[in-house]
Coordinates of C-alpha atoms in Angstrom, one line a residue:
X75 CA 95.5 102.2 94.1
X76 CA 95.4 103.7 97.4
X77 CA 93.6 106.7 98.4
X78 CA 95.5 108.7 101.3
X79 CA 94.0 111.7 103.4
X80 CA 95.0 113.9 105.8
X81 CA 95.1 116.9 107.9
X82 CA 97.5 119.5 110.0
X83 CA 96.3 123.2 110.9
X84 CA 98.5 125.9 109.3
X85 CA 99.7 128.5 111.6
X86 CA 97.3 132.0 110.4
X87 CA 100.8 134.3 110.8
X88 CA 102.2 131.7 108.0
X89 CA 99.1 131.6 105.9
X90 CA 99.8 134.2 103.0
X91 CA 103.8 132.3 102.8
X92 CA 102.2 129.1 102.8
X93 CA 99.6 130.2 99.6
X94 CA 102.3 131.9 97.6
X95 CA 104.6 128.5 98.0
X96 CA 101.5 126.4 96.5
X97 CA 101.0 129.2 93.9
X98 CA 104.2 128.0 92.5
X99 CA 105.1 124.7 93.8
X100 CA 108.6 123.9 92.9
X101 CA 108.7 121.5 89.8
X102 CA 111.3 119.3 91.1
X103 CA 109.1 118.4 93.9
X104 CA 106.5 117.7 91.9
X105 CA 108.7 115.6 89.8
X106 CA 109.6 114.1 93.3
X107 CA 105.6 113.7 93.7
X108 CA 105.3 111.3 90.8
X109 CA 108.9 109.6 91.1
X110 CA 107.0 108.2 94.3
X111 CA 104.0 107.3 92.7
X112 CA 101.7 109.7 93.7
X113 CA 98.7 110.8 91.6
X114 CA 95.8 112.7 91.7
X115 CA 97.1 115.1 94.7
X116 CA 95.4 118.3 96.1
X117 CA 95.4 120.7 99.6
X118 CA 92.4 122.0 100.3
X119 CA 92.2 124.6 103.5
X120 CA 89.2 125.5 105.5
X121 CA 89.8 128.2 107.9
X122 CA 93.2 127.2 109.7
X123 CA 93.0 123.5 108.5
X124 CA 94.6 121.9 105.3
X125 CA 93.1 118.6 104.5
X126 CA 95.1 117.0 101.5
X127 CA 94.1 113.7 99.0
X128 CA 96.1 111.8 96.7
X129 CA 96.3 108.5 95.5
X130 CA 99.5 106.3 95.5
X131 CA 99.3 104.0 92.2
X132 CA 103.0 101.9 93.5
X133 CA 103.7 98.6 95.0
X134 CA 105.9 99.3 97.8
X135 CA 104.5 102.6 99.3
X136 CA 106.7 102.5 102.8
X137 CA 109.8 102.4 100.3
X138 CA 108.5 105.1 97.8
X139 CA 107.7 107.0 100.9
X140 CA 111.3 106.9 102.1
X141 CA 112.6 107.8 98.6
X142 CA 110.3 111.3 98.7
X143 CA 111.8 111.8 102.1
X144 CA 115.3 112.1 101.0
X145 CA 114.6 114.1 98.3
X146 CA 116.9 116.9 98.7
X147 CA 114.9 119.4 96.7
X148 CA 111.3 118.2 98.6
X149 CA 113.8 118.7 101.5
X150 CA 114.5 121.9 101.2
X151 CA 110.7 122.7 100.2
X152 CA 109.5 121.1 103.9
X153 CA 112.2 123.8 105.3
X154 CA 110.3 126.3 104.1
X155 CA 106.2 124.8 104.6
X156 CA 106.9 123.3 107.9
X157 CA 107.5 126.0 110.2
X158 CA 103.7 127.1 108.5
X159 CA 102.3 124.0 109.4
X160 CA 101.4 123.2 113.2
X161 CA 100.6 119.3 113.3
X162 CA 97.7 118.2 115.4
X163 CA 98.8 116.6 118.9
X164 CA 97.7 113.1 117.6
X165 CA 99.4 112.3 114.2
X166 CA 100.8 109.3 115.6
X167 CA 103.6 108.3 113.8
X168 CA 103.6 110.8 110.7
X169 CA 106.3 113.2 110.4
X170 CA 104.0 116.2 109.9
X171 CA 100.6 115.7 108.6
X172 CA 98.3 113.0 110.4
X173 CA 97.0 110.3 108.4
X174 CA 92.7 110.2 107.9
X175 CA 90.8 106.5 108.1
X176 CA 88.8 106.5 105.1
X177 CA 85.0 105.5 106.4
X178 CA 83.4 105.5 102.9
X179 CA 83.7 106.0 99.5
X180 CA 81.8 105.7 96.8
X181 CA 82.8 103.6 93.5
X182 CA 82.6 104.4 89.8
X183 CA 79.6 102.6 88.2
X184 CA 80.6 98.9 87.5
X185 CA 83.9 98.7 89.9
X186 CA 83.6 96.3 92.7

């Protein structure tokens, strides 16, 4: 399993839009979500910045990746949460949200 984090600041004239969308997040992107392996997921907002977990339980998660991205549905979703999204100036290679190193964690009694 891997754990993924990370950020992007969402644009305050977007923030009510962007809250009502994840009031009632389309179920075919969720389906999308778990087609791809991904468990476990949650944004989280603090002031202007969204800071989102989840945890990928696949083998191949480039390739699942790149099947959520041509998701037509999650397509058409991004149309409508990335104009409310402002990505920080270093994401690096992400397409919207940049990508957290994980510096610690602590482990469940008994799991190496």
């Amino acid at each position: 399993m891997k754990r993924v984090a990370q950020t992007i600041r969402l644009r305050p004239e977007h923030r009510q839009e962007y809250l009502e969308l994840h009031s009632a997040v389309w179920p075919g992107v969720e389906a999308a979500l778990l087609r791809a392996n991904i468990r476990n997921y949650g944004i989280f907002l603090h002031g202007d910045a969204l800071f989102a977990y989840f945890e990928y339980h696949g083998d191949d998660f480039e390739a699942d990746m790149a099947v959520l991205e041509a998701d037509s549905e999650t397509q058409e979703w991004w149309k409508l949460t990335d104009p409310c999204q402002e990505p920080w100036p270093d994401r690096g290679d992400s397409r919207q949200w940049t990508d957290l190193t994980e510096i610690w964690h602590l482990n469940d009694p008994g799991t190496p």
